[in-house]
Amino acid sequence: MKQIVRAHFLICSLMVLGMGRLADAKPTLNLWTSIESQVRGTQAGSREAPLELFQRVHATQLPGDGILDTYVQYERLIGPDTQDGNLYVAQYEAAHITKGFGMTLGRQVLARSTYEGLMDGATFRLMPSGGRWSFDLFGGVSRSAELGDFEGTHGLLTGATGRWTPGLSTAFSLTTLYRRDLLKNSAWKTNGTLLVALAGSQKIGTHRDAQIYLDATYDVAGKTVPVATLGMQWRPSGVFAVNLSGSRYDANRQRTQATIFSLFADDDMWQGRLGIEYTIAQAVTVFTNYDFQRMAVGGATQYGHVAEVGVECSLRKLPVDGTLLYRFIDSFGGRANDVMLALQVAPWDFLAFDALTNVTQYTKITNNNDTAIATALGATLFPTKAVALRVGGEYLRNDHFNREWRFAGNLTVNWDAVQ
């Protein structure tokens, strides 16, 4: 962990020193720091206070139209007295090293096919003249960010992506990706596979107010389709929008890296979604979404329903932003009714208040039935344009916490605004 933090600050220092010698590039630098802390209880009945530091460095207009990004998180847990640190991003992206060629080096966020995570490696981009085609070649060691696995077991990623944009209304991409969950295990099917993905969109209509989109991936080793989605977005006017989509999900159950879906589902899952959004006034929007699900669990076909309706408002004359949302879930794990209200009020430029209330009544198949309540209040002080100081408290109640009070504080400094 100490090596990660030292490497981050070393990269930042070298970059800052080097920028002073780049007279022609005229680089810009943005530094962002956030310190967060919270006093909270544990399920064992003790108290703990994590102290977290988040640091981002962002520099642009470097050689080759370059952008440098680093993002690190450091945590000190007071109580159990443990510490941890993760380097999420440390990449240099040069869009135009030469005409039609660019690359990204370092720890980077990679989203290709059904893989979304971090990779330590390189991405090379070829952009032939004309701008209608582009090709990506990428490869490196994968990191399981969703598991917090940065220093343990690693995987392997290699692949390529081709994009075709013949006009403003059409775009397609084809990706092939070889993924190995464990770097030192080359077993086909159980640990490694080849993914082939096709994605595309086509706008239709005189004013291009409708768009059809497709996203489908095939797992060669598992002989399955992990995800396939076909949908349409339609906005006949500036105040009304409709989204309709159908999806199919499946998983390779021979993989050593199991997922929740692969453990509980016997077969694929089908899902249909309908979303409608209507802007009543310039500052008030009403929306509703409905999902229908079908899946085989335990040898029996089960159905799921997720419905939500809400309203969002932004009243500039009153400096108030708010969201009211109701969600009903009747799915494979149980049933829940959920109501959420969030408000942000900024009566002055130097002071803002926020409030959140979330009440959920749920019934689980594990018979852990209860009503969960979460309430939070906070105030944020802006002594300067670059500094934000927030203090607040939370109250939680559910089947794990009979009564839990938490106190939190956050200090954010945007060094780019410091004059």
mmCIF file of N, CA, C and O in Angstrom, residues 11-108:
data_model
loop_
_atom_site.group_PDB
_atom_site.id
_atom_site.type_symbol
_atom_site.label_atom_id
_atom_site.label_comp_id
_atom_site.label_asym_id
_atom_site.label_seq_id
_atom_site.Cartn_x
_atom_site.Cartn_y
_atom_site.Cartn_z
ATOM 1 N N ILE A 11 4.762 10.066 -9.474
ATOM 2 C CA ILE A 11 4.257 10.402 -10.809
ATOM 3 C C ILE A 11 3.839 11.859 -10.863
ATOM 4 O O ILE A 11 4.147 12.581 -11.809
ATOM 5 N N CYS A 12 3.119 12.309 -9.825
ATOM 6 C CA CYS A 12 2.664 13.703 -9.786
ATOM 7 C C CYS A 12 3.846 14.666 -9.774
ATOM 8 O O CYS A 12 3.854 15.681 -10.488
ATOM 9 N N SER A 13 4.867 14.361 -8.974
ATOM 10 C CA SER A 13 6.016 15.258 -8.854
ATOM 11 C C SER A 13 6.782 15.354 -10.163
ATOM 12 O O SER A 13 7.149 16.440 -10.608
ATOM 13 N N LEU A 14 7.026 14.201 -10.810
ATOM 14 C CA LEU A 14 7.734 14.213 -12.086
ATOM 15 C C LEU A 14 6.954 14.958 -13.153
ATOM 16 O O LEU A 14 7.523 15.688 -13.965
ATOM 17 N N MET A 15 5.629 14.787 -13.136
ATOM 18 C CA MET A 15 4.803 15.469 -14.117
ATOM 19 C C MET A 15 4.832 16.982 -13.913
ATOM 20 O O MET A 15 4.963 17.759 -14.860
ATOM 21 N N VAL A 16 4.720 17.431 -12.653
ATOM 22 C CA VAL A 16 4.733 18.860 -12.367
ATOM 23 C C VAL A 16 6.074 19.477 -12.746
ATOM 24 O O VAL A 16 6.153 20.557 -13.331
ATOM 25 N N LEU A 17 7.189 18.770 -12.421
ATOM 26 C CA LEU A 17 8.505 19.282 -12.776
ATOM 27 C C LEU A 17 8.693 19.326 -14.287
ATOM 28 O O LEU A 17 9.262 20.269 -14.829
ATOM 29 N N GLY A 18 8.199 18.297 -14.960
ATOM 30 C CA GLY A 18 8.365 18.251 -16.401
ATOM 31 C C GLY A 18 7.541 19.283 -17.128
ATOM 32 O O GLY A 18 7.931 19.774 -18.188
ATOM 33 N N MET A 19 6.413 19.683 -16.563
ATOM 34 C CA MET A 19 5.548 20.643 -17.230
ATOM 35 C C MET A 19 6.216 22.001 -17.365
ATOM 36 O O MET A 19 5.970 22.743 -18.303
ATOM 37 N N GLY A 20 7.085 22.324 -16.435
ATOM 38 C CA GLY A 20 7.752 23.619 -16.503
ATOM 39 C C GLY A 20 8.726 23.720 -17.664
ATOM 40 O O GLY A 20 9.140 24.812 -18.030
ATOM 41 N N ARG A 21 9.104 22.591 -18.254
ATOM 42 C CA ARG A 21 10.054 22.593 -19.360
ATOM 43 C C ARG A 21 9.363 22.475 -20.723
ATOM 44 O O ARG A 21 10.019 22.400 -21.740
ATOM 45 N N LEU A 22 8.032 22.408 -20.716
ATOM 46 C CA LEU A 22 7.309 22.225 -21.961
ATOM 47 C C LEU A 22 6.739 23.560 -22.398
ATOM 48 O O LEU A 22 5.567 23.854 -22.241
ATOM 49 N N ALA A 23 7.595 24.421 -22.946
ATOM 50 C CA ALA A 23 7.159 25.777 -23.292
ATOM 51 C C ALA A 23 6.143 25.768 -24.413
ATOM 52 O O ALA A 23 5.207 26.559 -24.431
ATOM 53 N N ASP A 24 6.297 24.861 -25.392
ATOM 54 C CA ASP A 24 5.405 24.861 -26.538
ATOM 55 C C ASP A 24 4.055 24.221 -26.216
ATOM 56 O O ASP A 24 3.050 24.558 -26.830
ATOM 57 N N ALA A 25 4.019 23.264 -25.284
ATOM 58 C CA ALA A 25 2.788 22.533 -25.009
ATOM 59 C C ALA A 25 1.782 23.357 -24.219
ATOM 60 O O ALA A 25 0.590 23.148 -24.332
ATOM 61 N N LYS A 26 2.243 24.309 -23.391
ATOM 62 C CA LYS A 26 1.381 25.132 -22.540
ATOM 63 C C LYS A 26 0.388 24.270 -21.762
ATOM 64 O O LYS A 26 -0.821 24.381 -21.923
ATOM 65 N N PRO A 27 0.884 23.360 -20.946
ATOM 66 C CA PRO A 27 -0.003 22.430 -20.242
ATOM 67 C C PRO A 27 -0.814 23.117 -19.150
ATOM 68 O O PRO A 27 -0.462 24.189 -18.656
ATOM 69 N N THR A 28 -1.927 22.485 -18.786
ATOM 70 C CA THR A 28 -2.759 22.931 -17.674
ATOM 71 C C THR A 28 -2.783 21.831 -16.620
ATOM 72 O O THR A 28 -2.675 20.643 -16.940
ATOM 73 N N LEU A 29 -2.946 22.220 -15.378
ATOM 74 C CA LEU A 29 -2.893 21.283 -14.259
ATOM 75 C C LEU A 29 -4.071 21.510 -13.333
ATOM 76 O O LEU A 29 -4.400 22.651 -12.990
ATOM 77 N N ASN A 30 -4.725 20.408 -12.942
ATOM 78 C CA ASN A 30 -5.810 20.459 -11.967
ATOM 79 C C ASN A 30 -5.520 19.449 -10.869
ATOM 80 O O ASN A 30 -5.255 18.273 -11.148
ATOM 81 N N LEU A 31 -5.558 19.912 -9.633
ATOM 82 C CA LEU A 31 -5.383 19.045 -8.461
ATOM 83 C C LEU A 31 -6.665 19.067 -7.645
ATOM 84 O O LEU A 31 -7.221 20.137 -7.370
ATOM 85 N N TRP A 32 -7.130 17.889 -7.249
ATOM 86 C CA TRP A 32 -8.370 17.761 -6.472
ATOM 87 C C TRP A 32 -8.111 16.833 -5.298
ATOM 88 O O TRP A 32 -7.583 15.727 -5.460
ATOM 89 N N THR A 33 -8.457 17.274 -4.097
ATOM 90 C CA THR A 33 -8.233 16.507 -2.874
ATOM 91 C C THR A 33 -9.514 16.459 -2.059
ATOM 92 O O THR A 33 -10.204 17.477 -1.918
ATOM 93 N N SER A 34 -9.830 15.295 -1.530
ATOM 94 C CA SER A 34 -10.993 15.153 -0.660
ATOM 95 C C SER A 34 -10.613 14.287 0.537
ATOM 96 O O SER A 34 -10.001 13.223 0.380
ATOM 97 N N ILE A 35 -10.959 14.765 1.723
ATOM 98 C CA ILE A 35 -10.725 14.027 2.974
ATOM 99 C C ILE A 35 -12.079 13.759 3.617
ATOM 100 O O ILE A 35 -12.852 14.694 3.864
ATOM 101 N N GLU A 36 -12.366 12.497 3.885
ATOM 102 C CA GLU A 36 -13.656 12.111 4.446
ATOM 103 C C GLU A 36 -13.449 11.290 5.708
ATOM 104 O O GLU A 36 -12.498 10.522 5.820
ATOM 105 N N SER A 37 -14.377 11.446 6.635
ATOM 106 C CA SER A 37 -14.336 10.658 7.861
ATOM 107 C C SER A 37 -15.761 10.419 8.344
ATOM 108 O O SER A 37 -16.676 11.207 8.063
ATOM 109 N N GLN A 38 -15.937 9.335 9.075
ATOM 110 C CA GLN A 38 -17.252 8.977 9.609
ATOM 111 C C GLN A 38 -17.084 8.169 10.882
ATOM 112 O O GLN A 38 -16.220 7.288 10.952
ATOM 113 N N VAL A 39 -17.864 8.481 11.886
ATOM 114 C CA VAL A 39 -17.915 7.695 13.117
ATOM 115 C C VAL A 39 -19.145 6.807 13.025
ATOM 116 O O VAL A 39 -20.275 7.306 12.924
ATOM 117 N N ARG A 40 -18.942 5.501 13.023
ATOM 118 C CA ARG A 40 -20.051 4.582 12.786
ATOM 119 C C ARG A 40 -19.927 3.351 13.671
ATOM 120 O O ARG A 40 -18.859 3.045 14.208
ATOM 121 N N GLY A 41 -21.023 2.634 13.786
ATOM 122 C CA GLY A 41 -21.041 1.394 14.550
ATOM 123 C C GLY A 41 -20.860 0.200 13.644
ATOM 124 O O GLY A 41 -20.997 0.292 12.420
ATOM 125 N N THR A 42 -20.541 -0.934 14.235
ATOM 126 C CA THR A 42 -20.405 -2.183 13.499
ATOM 127 C C THR A 42 -21.470 -3.156 13.977
ATOM 128 O O THR A 42 -22.121 -2.952 14.999
ATOM 129 N N GLN A 43 -21.666 -4.232 13.227
ATOM 130 C CA GLN A 43 -22.651 -5.235 13.628
ATOM 131 C C GLN A 43 -22.243 -5.941 14.911
ATOM 132 O O GLN A 43 -23.087 -6.522 15.591
ATOM 133 N N ALA A 44 -20.954 -5.877 15.250
ATOM 134 C CA ALA A 44 -20.482 -6.481 16.501
ATOM 135 C C ALA A 44 -20.746 -5.582 17.700
ATOM 136 O O ALA A 44 -20.481 -5.972 18.837
ATOM 137 N N GLY A 45 -21.216 -4.350 17.463
ATOM 138 C CA GLY A 45 -21.526 -3.448 18.564
ATOM 139 C C GLY A 45 -20.424 -2.474 18.902
ATOM 140 O O GLY A 45 -20.600 -1.637 19.797
ATOM 141 N N SER A 46 -19.280 -2.520 18.227
ATOM 142 C CA SER A 46 -18.180 -1.598 18.501
ATOM 143 C C SER A 46 -18.311 -0.368 17.614
ATOM 144 O O SER A 46 -19.227 -0.260 16.794
ATOM 145 N N ARG A 47 -17.383 0.581 17.780
ATOM 146 C CA ARG A 47 -17.373 1.790 16.967
ATOM 147 C C ARG A 47 -16.063 1.861 16.198
ATOM 148 O O ARG A 47 -15.022 1.381 16.643
ATOM 149 N N GLU A 48 -16.137 2.465 15.016
ATOM 150 C CA GLU A 48 -14.943 2.648 14.213
ATOM 151 C C GLU A 48 -15.050 3.969 13.461
ATOM 152 O O GLU A 48 -16.150 4.497 13.265
ATOM 153 N N ALA A 49 -13.892 4.496 13.071
ATOM 154 C CA ALA A 49 -13.849 5.793 12.395
ATOM 155 C C ALA A 49 -12.863 5.722 11.238
ATOM 156 O O ALA A 49 -11.657 5.871 11.439
ATOM 157 N N PRO A 50 -13.334 5.480 10.020
ATOM 158 C CA PRO A 50 -12.427 5.482 8.872
ATOM 159 C C PRO A 50 -12.081 6.907 8.443
ATOM 160 O O PRO A 50 -12.938 7.796 8.428
ATOM 161 N N LEU A 51 -10.825 7.117 8.126
ATOM 162 C CA LEU A 51 -10.343 8.392 7.595
ATOM 163 C C LEU A 51 -9.830 8.129 6.189
ATOM 164 O O LEU A 51 -8.876 7.369 6.008
ATOM 165 N N GLU A 52 -10.475 8.729 5.186
ATOM 166 C CA GLU A 52 -10.140 8.445 3.791
ATOM 167 C C GLU A 52 -9.644 9.698 3.088
ATOM 168 O O GLU A 52 -10.189 10.783 3.269
ATOM 169 N N LEU A 53 -8.605 9.505 2.293
ATOM 170 C CA LEU A 53 -8.036 10.569 1.474
ATOM 171 C C LEU A 53 -8.160 10.175 0.011
ATOM 172 O O LEU A 53 -7.739 9.085 -0.384
ATOM 173 N N PHE A 54 -8.751 11.058 -0.798
ATOM 174 C CA PHE A 54 -8.859 10.860 -2.236
ATOM 175 C C PHE A 54 -8.084 11.975 -2.928
ATOM 176 O O PHE A 54 -8.257 13.149 -2.594
ATOM 177 N N GLN A 55 -7.241 11.595 -3.867
ATOM 178 C CA GLN A 55 -6.404 12.577 -4.549
ATOM 179 C C GLN A 55 -6.421 12.308 -6.050
ATOM 180 O O GLN A 55 -6.199 11.184 -6.500
ATOM 181 N N ARG A 56 -6.730 13.363 -6.818
ATOM 182 C CA ARG A 56 -6.699 13.248 -8.275
ATOM 183 C C ARG A 56 -5.810 14.335 -8.845
ATOM 184 O O ARG A 56 -5.862 15.484 -8.408
ATOM 185 N N VAL A 57 -5.007 13.951 -9.835
ATOM 186 C CA VAL A 57 -4.186 14.883 -10.594
ATOM 187 C C VAL A 57 -4.582 14.746 -12.059
ATOM 188 O O VAL A 57 -4.610 13.631 -12.601
ATOM 189 N N HIS A 58 -4.894 15.863 -12.685
ATOM 190 C CA HIS A 58 -5.346 15.862 -14.082
ATOM 191 C C HIS A 58 -4.593 16.956 -14.822
ATOM 192 O O HIS A 58 -4.684 18.129 -14.473
ATOM 193 N N ALA A 59 -3.855 16.552 -15.847
ATOM 194 C CA ALA A 59 -3.083 17.513 -16.644
ATOM 195 C C ALA A 59 -3.422 17.324 -18.110
ATOM 196 O O ALA A 59 -3.564 16.194 -18.592
ATOM 197 N N THR A 60 -3.571 18.441 -18.832
ATOM 198 C CA THR A 60 -3.928 18.395 -20.247
ATOM 199 C C THR A 60 -2.926 19.203 -21.063
ATOM 200 O O THR A 60 -2.043 19.864 -20.520
ATOM 201 N N GLN A 61 -3.084 19.120 -22.376
ATOM 202 C CA GLN A 61 -2.242 19.826 -23.334
ATOM 203 C C GLN A 61 -0.771 19.466 -23.170
ATOM 204 O O GLN A 61 0.116 20.316 -23.266
ATOM 205 N N LEU A 62 -0.534 18.208 -22.900
ATOM 206 C CA LEU A 62 0.828 17.688 -22.834
ATOM 207 C C LEU A 62 1.255 17.239 -24.232
ATOM 208 O O LEU A 62 0.445 17.222 -25.161
ATOM 209 N N PRO A 63 2.510 16.885 -24.440
ATOM 210 C CA PRO A 63 2.975 16.488 -25.781
ATOM 211 C C PRO A 63 2.115 15.391 -26.386
ATOM 212 O O PRO A 63 1.692 14.456 -25.697
ATOM 213 N N GLY A 64 1.847 15.505 -27.683
ATOM 214 C CA GLY A 64 1.004 14.538 -28.372
ATOM 215 C C GLY A 64 -0.462 14.695 -28.043
ATOM 216 O O GLY A 64 -1.203 13.706 -28.095
ATOM 217 N N ASP A 65 -0.900 15.936 -27.727
ATOM 218 C CA ASP A 65 -2.268 16.170 -27.234
ATOM 219 C C ASP A 65 -2.527 15.267 -26.035
ATOM 220 O O ASP A 65 -3.581 14.633 -25.921
ATOM 221 N N GLY A 66 -1.546 15.213 -25.144
ATOM 222 C CA GLY A 66 -1.581 14.267 -24.045
ATOM 223 C C GLY A 66 -2.396 14.722 -22.857
ATOM 224 O O GLY A 66 -2.538 15.905 -22.564
ATOM 225 N N ILE A 67 -2.931 13.717 -22.133
ATOM 226 C CA ILE A 67 -3.665 13.916 -20.882
ATOM 227 C C ILE A 67 -3.116 12.934 -19.867
ATOM 228 O O ILE A 67 -3.008 11.732 -20.142
ATOM 229 N N LEU A 68 -2.752 13.438 -18.695
ATOM 230 C CA LEU A 68 -2.287 12.580 -17.613
ATOM 231 C C LEU A 68 -3.319 12.584 -16.495
ATOM 232 O O LEU A 68 -3.778 13.648 -16.065
ATOM 233 N N ASP A 69 -3.695 11.387 -16.039
ATOM 234 C CA ASP A 69 -4.675 11.222 -14.969
ATOM 235 C C ASP A 69 -4.130 10.272 -13.917
ATOM 236 O O ASP A 69 -3.632 9.187 -14.252
ATOM 237 N N THR A 70 -4.236 10.676 -12.646
ATOM 238 C CA THR A 70 -3.955 9.758 -11.540
ATOM 239 C C THR A 70 -5.048 9.926 -10.502
ATOM 240 O O THR A 70 -5.541 11.043 -10.267
ATOM 241 N N TYR A 71 -5.442 8.820 -9.897
ATOM 242 C CA TYR A 71 -6.478 8.855 -8.864
ATOM 243 C C TYR A 71 -6.146 7.787 -7.829
ATOM 244 O O TYR A 71 -6.038 6.602 -8.155
ATOM 245 N N VAL A 72 -5.961 8.207 -6.587
ATOM 246 C CA VAL A 72 -5.560 7.295 -5.525
ATOM 247 C C VAL A 72 -6.465 7.479 -4.320
ATOM 248 O O VAL A 72 -6.991 8.575 -4.076
ATOM 249 N N GLN A 73 -6.682 6.402 -3.592
ATOM 250 C CA GLN A 73 -7.485 6.429 -2.364
ATOM 251 C C GLN A 73 -6.685 5.769 -1.239
ATOM 252 O O GLN A 73 -6.123 4.684 -1.407
ATOM 253 N N TYR A 74 -6.622 6.465 -0.112
ATOM 254 C CA TYR A 74 -5.920 5.948 1.065
ATOM 255 C C TYR A 74 -6.883 5.951 2.237
ATOM 256 O O TYR A 74 -7.602 6.929 2.473
ATOM 257 N N GLU A 75 -6.924 4.840 2.990
ATOM 258 C CA GLU A 75 -7.844 4.730 4.125
ATOM 259 C C GLU A 75 -7.100 4.292 5.380
ATOM 260 O O GLU A 75 -6.288 3.357 5.350
ATOM 261 N N ARG A 76 -7.394 4.986 6.460
ATOM 262 C CA ARG A 76 -6.901 4.611 7.786
ATOM 263 C C ARG A 76 -8.118 4.359 8.664
ATOM 264 O O ARG A 76 -8.937 5.251 8.882
ATOM 265 N N LEU A 77 -8.296 3.135 9.125
ATOM 266 C CA LEU A 77 -9.454 2.766 9.919
ATOM 267 C C LEU A 77 -9.072 2.802 11.397
ATOM 268 O O LEU A 77 -8.322 1.962 11.883
ATOM 269 N N ILE A 78 -9.571 3.813 12.086
ATOM 270 C CA ILE A 78 -9.291 3.993 13.510
ATOM 271 C C ILE A 78 -10.294 3.165 14.298
ATOM 272 O O ILE A 78 -11.500 3.261 14.102
ATOM 273 N N GLY A 79 -9.806 2.370 15.194
ATOM 274 C CA GLY A 79 -10.631 1.411 15.927
ATOM 275 C C GLY A 79 -9.958 0.068 15.761
ATOM 276 O O GLY A 79 -9.187 -0.364 16.632
ATOM 277 N N PRO A 80 -10.155 -0.591 14.603
ATOM 278 C CA PRO A 80 -9.340 -1.779 14.307
ATOM 279 C C PRO A 80 -7.899 -1.421 13.962
ATOM 280 O O PRO A 80 -7.048 -2.299 13.914
ATOM 281 N N ASP A 81 -7.630 -0.125 13.706
ATOM 282 C CA ASP A 81 -6.282 0.351 13.379
ATOM 283 C C ASP A 81 -5.694 -0.401 12.186
ATOM 284 O O ASP A 81 -4.663 -1.079 12.286
ATOM 285 N N THR A 82 -6.347 -0.283 11.059
ATOM 286 C CA THR A 82 -5.842 -0.859 9.816
ATOM 287 C C THR A 82 -5.724 0.255 8.774
ATOM 288 O O THR A 82 -6.333 1.317 8.914
ATOM 289 N N GLN A 83 -4.929 0.018 7.765
ATOM 290 C CA GLN A 83 -4.766 0.993 6.711
ATOM 291 C C GLN A 83 -4.700 0.288 5.365
ATOM 292 O O GLN A 83 -4.298 -0.865 5.265
ATOM 293 N N ASP A 84 -5.148 0.997 4.342
ATOM 294 C CA ASP A 84 -5.175 0.421 3.013
ATOM 295 C C ASP A 84 -5.076 1.555 1.996
ATOM 296 O O ASP A 84 -5.393 2.705 2.299
ATOM 297 N N GLY A 85 -4.629 1.223 0.816
ATOM 298 C CA GLY A 85 -4.524 2.227 -0.237
ATOM 299 C C GLY A 85 -4.647 1.582 -1.596
ATOM 300 O O GLY A 85 -4.171 0.462 -1.807
ATOM 301 N N ASN A 86 -5.320 2.252 -2.503
ATOM 302 C CA ASN A 86 -5.509 1.721 -3.846
ATOM 303 C C ASN A 86 -5.249 2.808 -4.875
ATOM 304 O O ASN A 86 -5.731 3.933 -4.738
ATOM 305 N N LEU A 87 -4.494 2.456 -5.881
ATOM 306 C CA LEU A 87 -4.241 3.339 -7.010
ATOM 307 C C LEU A 87 -5.202 2.926 -8.119
ATOM 308 O O LEU A 87 -5.022 1.896 -8.756
ATOM 309 N N TYR A 88 -6.233 3.725 -8.350
ATOM 310 C CA TYR A 88 -7.259 3.363 -9.315
ATOM 311 C C TYR A 88 -6.859 3.715 -10.746
ATOM 312 O O TYR A 88 -7.159 2.968 -11.671
ATOM 313 N N VAL A 89 -6.236 4.853 -10.938
ATOM 314 C CA VAL A 89 -5.863 5.294 -12.270
ATOM 315 C C VAL A 89 -4.478 5.928 -12.222
ATOM 316 O O VAL A 89 -4.192 6.718 -11.319
ATOM 317 N N ALA A 90 -3.631 5.581 -13.164
ATOM 318 C CA ALA A 90 -2.330 6.236 -13.371
ATOM 319 C C ALA A 90 -1.983 6.047 -14.837
ATOM 320 O O ALA A 90 -1.251 5.136 -15.203
ATOM 321 N N GLN A 91 -2.544 6.891 -15.687
ATOM 322 C CA GLN A 91 -2.414 6.697 -17.117
ATOM 323 C C GLN A 91 -1.988 7.982 -17.823
ATOM 324 O O GLN A 91 -2.255 9.085 -17.359
ATOM 325 N N TYR A 92 -1.324 7.778 -18.954
ATOM 326 C CA TYR A 92 -0.969 8.877 -19.844
ATOM 327 C C TYR A 92 -1.574 8.568 -21.205
ATOM 328 O O TYR A 92 -1.245 7.559 -21.831
ATOM 329 N N GLU A 93 -2.461 9.439 -21.648
ATOM 330 C CA GLU A 93 -3.139 9.255 -22.924
ATOM 331 C C GLU A 93 -2.639 10.303 -23.914
ATOM 332 O O GLU A 93 -2.823 11.504 -23.709
ATOM 333 N N ALA A 94 -2.002 9.845 -24.969
ATOM 334 C CA ALA A 94 -1.528 10.729 -26.032
ATOM 335 C C ALA A 94 -2.378 10.462 -27.265
ATOM 336 O O ALA A 94 -2.253 9.413 -27.906
ATOM 337 N N ALA A 95 -3.277 11.392 -27.571
ATOM 338 C CA ALA A 95 -4.232 11.165 -28.658
ATOM 339 C C ALA A 95 -3.576 11.176 -30.030
ATOM 340 O O ALA A 95 -4.001 10.458 -30.935
ATOM 341 N N HIS A 96 -2.530 11.998 -30.200
ATOM 342 C CA HIS A 96 -1.902 12.121 -31.522
ATOM 343 C C HIS A 96 -0.375 12.137 -31.371
ATOM 344 O O HIS A 96 0.251 13.187 -31.344
ATOM 345 N N ILE A 97 0.205 10.938 -31.225
ATOM 346 C CA ILE A 97 1.659 10.846 -31.210
ATOM 347 C C ILE A 97 2.194 11.199 -32.595
ATOM 348 O O ILE A 97 3.133 11.980 -32.743
ATOM 349 N N THR A 98 1.586 10.595 -33.585
ATOM 350 C CA THR A 98 1.808 10.972 -34.981
ATOM 351 C C THR A 98 0.438 11.035 -35.637
ATOM 352 O O THR A 98 -0.577 10.741 -35.009
ATOM 353 N N LYS A 99 0.382 11.426 -36.886
ATOM 354 C CA LYS A 99 -0.889 11.518 -37.583
ATOM 355 C C LYS A 99 -1.544 10.144 -37.681
ATOM 356 O O LYS A 99 -0.989 9.199 -38.211
ATOM 357 N N GLY A 100 -2.745 10.037 -37.083
ATOM 358 C CA GLY A 100 -3.496 8.789 -37.147
ATOM 359 C C GLY A 100 -3.093 7.744 -36.139
ATOM 360 O O GLY A 100 -3.544 6.592 -36.238
ATOM 361 N N PHE A 101 -2.276 8.091 -35.128
ATOM 362 C CA PHE A 101 -1.840 7.103 -34.138
ATOM 363 C C PHE A 101 -1.805 7.724 -32.752
ATOM 364 O O PHE A 101 -1.251 8.798 -32.549
ATOM 365 N N GLY A 102 -2.421 7.035 -31.790
ATOM 366 C CA GLY A 102 -2.415 7.470 -30.395
ATOM 367 C C GLY A 102 -2.317 6.273 -29.471
ATOM 368 O O GLY A 102 -2.478 5.121 -29.901
ATOM 369 N N MET A 103 -2.056 6.527 -28.187
ATOM 370 C CA MET A 103 -1.944 5.416 -27.245
ATOM 371 C C MET A 103 -2.234 5.882 -25.831
ATOM 372 O O MET A 103 -2.179 7.072 -25.513
ATOM 373 N N THR A 104 -2.570 4.904 -24.957
ATOM 374 C CA THR A 104 -2.771 5.124 -23.531
ATOM 375 C C THR A 104 -1.937 4.099 -22.781
ATOM 376 O O THR A 104 -2.062 2.897 -23.032
ATOM 377 N N LEU A 105 -1.097 4.560 -21.852
ATOM 378 C CA LEU A 105 -0.216 3.683 -21.091
ATOM 379 C C LEU A 105 -0.504 3.816 -19.609
ATOM 380 O O LEU A 105 -0.824 4.908 -19.125
ATOM 381 N N GLY A 106 -0.381 2.691 -18.868
ATOM 382 C CA GLY A 106 -0.511 2.733 -17.419
ATOM 383 C C GLY A 106 -1.764 2.027 -16.933
ATOM 384 O O GLY A 106 -2.392 1.240 -17.650
ATOM 385 N N ARG A 107 -2.127 2.288 -15.679
ATOM 386 C CA ARG A 107 -3.344 1.705 -15.098
ATOM 387 C C ARG A 107 -4.533 2.511 -15.584
ATOM 388 O O ARG A 107 -4.659 3.695 -15.278
ATOM 389 N N GLN A 108 -5.416 1.880 -16.316
ATOM 390 C CA GLN A 108 -6.502 2.572 -16.991
ATOM 391 C C GLN A 108 -7.814 1.822 -16.818
ATOM 392 O O GLN A 108 -7.844 0.620 -16.573
#
